[in-house]
Coordinates of C-alpha atoms in Angstrom, one line a residue:
X1 CA -202.5 89.7 -60.7
X2 CA -200.3 86.6 -60.3
X3 CA -199.1 85.1 -63.6
X4 CA -199.8 81.5 -64.6
X5 CA -197.0 81.2 -67.2
X6 CA -193.7 79.4 -66.7
X7 CA -190.3 80.7 -67.6
X8 CA -188.0 78.2 -69.3
X9 CA -184.5 79.6 -68.9
X10 CA -181.8 78.1 -71.3
X11 CA -178.4 78.8 -69.9
X12 CA -175.2 78.4 -71.9
X13 CA -171.6 79.1 -71.4
X14 CA -169.9 80.6 -74.4
X15 CA -168.1 78.5 -76.9
X16 CA -164.4 77.7 -76.5
X17 CA -162.4 81.0 -76.5
X18 CA -159.1 81.9 -77.9
X19 CA -156.1 82.2 -75.5
X20 CA -156.5 86.0 -75.3
X21 CA -160.3 85.7 -75.0
X22 CA -160.8 88.1 -78.0
X23 CA -163.3 85.7 -79.6
X24 CA -163.9 82.0 -80.3
X25 CA -161.6 79.3 -81.6
X26 CA -162.7 77.2 -84.6
X27 CA -163.9 74.6 -82.1
X28 CA -165.9 77.3 -80.3
X29 CA -167.5 78.5 -83.5
X30 CA -168.6 75.0 -84.4
X31 CA -169.9 74.4 -80.8
X32 CA -172.1 77.6 -81.1
X33 CA -173.4 76.7 -84.5
X34 CA -174.4 73.2 -83.4
X35 CA -176.1 74.5 -80.3
X36 CA -178.1 76.9 -82.4
X37 CA -179.2 74.1 -84.6
X38 CA -180.4 72.1 -81.6
X39 CA -182.4 75.1 -80.4
X40 CA -184.2 75.7 -83.7
X41 CA -187.5 74.2 -82.5
X42 CA -187.5 75.9 -79.2
X43 CA -189.9 78.9 -79.2
X44 CA -187.3 81.4 -77.9
X45 CA -188.4 85.0 -77.4
X46 CA -184.9 86.4 -77.0
X47 CA -181.2 85.5 -76.8
X48 CA -179.6 87.5 -74.0
X49 CA -175.8 87.7 -74.0
X50 CA -172.9 89.2 -72.1
X51 CA -171.0 92.1 -73.6
X52 CA -167.6 90.4 -73.9
X53 CA -166.6 89.2 -77.4
X54 CA -166.7 85.4 -76.7
X55 CA -170.3 85.7 -75.4
X56 CA -171.3 88.0 -78.2
X57 CA -169.9 85.8 -80.9
X58 CA -171.4 82.7 -79.5
X59 CA -174.8 84.4 -79.3
X60 CA -174.5 85.7 -82.9
X61 CA -173.6 82.2 -84.3
X62 CA -176.5 80.7 -82.3
X63 CA -178.8 83.4 -83.6
X64 CA -177.9 82.7 -87.2
X65 CA -179.5 79.2 -86.8
X66 CA -182.7 80.7 -85.4
X67 CA -185.5 82.6 -87.2
X68 CA -186.4 86.0 -86.0
X69 CA -185.1 85.8 -82.5
X70 CA -183.7 89.1 -81.3
X71 CA -180.2 89.3 -79.7
X72 CA -180.0 91.5 -76.6
X73 CA -176.8 92.4 -74.8
X74 CA -177.1 92.5 -71.0
X75 CA -174.4 93.6 -68.6
X76 CA -175.9 91.2 -66.0
X77 CA -175.0 88.3 -68.3
X78 CA -171.3 89.3 -68.2
X79 CA -168.3 87.7 -66.6
X80 CA -168.0 88.6 -62.9
X81 CA -167.7 87.0 -59.5
X82 CA -171.3 86.9 -58.2
X83 CA -170.5 86.3 -54.5
X84 CA -167.5 86.1 -52.2
X85 CA -168.1 84.1 -49.1
X86 CA -166.6 84.4 -45.6
X87 CA -164.5 81.5 -44.4
X88 CA -167.3 80.6 -41.9
X89 CA -169.7 79.9 -44.7
X90 CA -167.5 77.3 -46.4
X91 CA -166.9 73.6 -45.6
X92 CA -163.7 73.4 -43.6
X93 CA -162.1 70.8 -46.0
X94 CA -162.5 73.2 -49.1
X95 CA -162.3 76.6 -47.5
X96 CA -158.6 77.2 -48.2
X97 CA -159.0 76.1 -51.8
X98 CA -161.9 78.4 -52.5
X99 CA -160.5 81.4 -50.6
X100 CA -157.2 81.1 -52.6
X101 CA -159.2 81.1 -55.8
X102 CA -161.0 84.3 -54.8
X103 CA -158.0 86.0 -53.2
X104 CA -157.4 88.5 -56.1
X105 CA -161.0 89.8 -56.1
X106 CA -160.9 93.4 -55.0
X107 CA -163.5 95.2 -52.9
X108 CA -164.8 97.1 -55.9
X109 CA -165.2 93.9 -57.9
X110 CA -167.0 92.2 -55.0
X111 CA -169.5 95.1 -54.8
X112 CA -170.1 95.3 -58.6
X113 CA -170.3 91.5 -59.0
X114 CA -172.8 91.2 -56.2
X115 CA -175.0 94.0 -57.7
X116 CA -174.9 92.3 -61.2
X117 CA -175.7 88.9 -59.7
X118 CA -178.8 90.4 -58.0
X119 CA -179.8 92.0 -61.3
X120 CA -179.3 88.7 -63.2
X121 CA -181.8 87.0 -60.8
X122 CA -184.3 89.8 -61.3
X123 CA -184.0 89.6 -65.1
X124 CA -183.7 85.9 -65.7
X125 CA -185.3 83.9 -62.9
X126 CA -188.8 83.4 -61.6
X127 CA -192.2 82.8 -63.3
X128 CA -193.4 85.4 -65.8
X129 CA -196.3 87.8 -65.8
X130 CA -199.4 86.6 -67.6
X131 CA -200.5 83.1 -68.8
X132 CA -198.0 82.6 -71.7
X133 CA -195.0 80.5 -71.1
X134 CA -191.7 82.2 -72.0
X135 CA -188.5 80.6 -73.4
X136 CA -185.3 82.6 -73.1
X137 CA -181.7 81.9 -73.8
X138 CA -178.8 83.5 -71.9
X139 CA -175.3 83.1 -73.3
X140 CA -172.9 83.9 -70.6
X141 CA -169.9 82.7 -68.6
X142 CA -169.2 79.8 -66.2
X143 CA -169.7 81.8 -63.0
X144 CA -173.2 83.1 -63.9
X145 CA -174.4 79.7 -65.0
X146 CA -173.2 78.3 -61.7
X147 CA -174.8 81.2 -59.8
X148 CA -178.2 80.7 -61.4
X149 CA -178.1 76.9 -61.1
X150 CA -177.2 77.3 -57.4
X151 CA -180.2 79.6 -56.9
X152 CA -182.6 77.2 -58.7
X153 CA -181.4 74.5 -56.3
X154 CA -181.9 76.8 -53.2
X155 CA -178.3 76.1 -52.3
X156 CA -176.3 78.6 -50.2
X157 CA -174.8 81.6 -51.9
X158 CA -171.2 80.2 -51.8
X159 CA -172.2 77.1 -53.7
X160 CA -171.7 78.6 -57.1
X161 CA -168.1 77.7 -56.4
X162 CA -167.1 74.3 -57.7
X163 CA -170.0 74.1 -60.3
X164 CA -168.4 73.8 -63.7
X165 CA -170.0 74.0 -67.1
X166 CA -168.7 73.0 -70.5
X167 CA -168.4 75.4 -73.4
X168 CA -171.8 75.4 -75.3
X169 CA -173.3 72.9 -72.9
X170 CA -177.0 73.3 -72.3
X171 CA -178.7 73.9 -69.0
X172 CA -182.4 74.5 -68.6
X173 CA -184.3 75.7 -65.6
X174 CA -188.1 75.8 -65.3
X175 CA -189.7 78.5 -63.1
X176 CA -193.4 77.6 -62.6
X177 CA -195.8 79.6 -60.4
X178 CA -196.3 78.0 -56.9
X179 CA -193.5 75.5 -57.4
X180 CA -189.8 75.5 -56.6
X181 CA -187.5 76.0 -59.6
X182 CA -186.6 72.8 -61.4
X183 CA -183.3 72.1 -63.1
X184 CA -184.4 70.1 -66.1
X185 CA -181.1 69.8 -68.0
X186 CA -177.6 70.2 -66.8
X187 CA -174.3 70.3 -68.8
X188 CA -176.0 68.6 -71.7
X189 CA -173.7 68.2 -74.7
X190 CA -175.7 65.8 -76.9
X191 CA -175.6 68.4 -79.8
X192 CA -171.8 68.2 -79.9
X193 CA -169.8 65.3 -81.4
X194 CA -167.3 63.7 -79.0
X195 CA -164.3 65.8 -80.2
X196 CA -166.1 69.0 -79.3
X197 CA -167.2 68.1 -75.8
X198 CA -165.8 68.9 -72.4
X199 CA -163.8 72.0 -73.4
X200 CA -163.6 74.3 -70.4
X201 CA -163.0 71.4 -68.1
X202 CA -159.7 70.1 -66.6
X203 CA -158.7 66.9 -68.4
X204 CA -159.3 64.7 -65.4
X205 CA -163.0 65.7 -65.4
X206 CA -163.6 64.6 -69.0
X207 CA -166.0 61.7 -69.2

């Protein structure tokens, strides 16, 4: 039986991390807490998060602002390269830039990343079974946010490259039966005061 319920996927990059990525900075902890407060009225069924400390801590701080929402660790929500394109797939003017960026990705990483990226799409995208709408939060890393946003826009696989997301910025994708996915919210930082916005972006991209 085909379901009639929609999935609302809330996608978040972890809060600002320390230099050694062992956890969050004071700014990152504030970002996570404020995002949790913003999501209090959302009927979330689960908070999924990657296994690395910066994602786990972000999810925990968000969860402290919610009531009765379980936290679930998922390897597919981790930090990995989801897809490595061939030069022929890339626009000529940016091919060198992107290929240099990916130059250090080894064959084993390519294979494991591709497998995790497929698993993430299976777990987190598409309409749901049954008639009840589902709201889920995924606390992850910039690459996976970009990968899922790219998929929602039916963009080619390589297009996760160049999509940047701020720490604790909110993205929301709606998956409704019989309709293309819809990106409802992208890089939304309204829950953060000015001094906490745009971390994770180069200075020249701050607005």
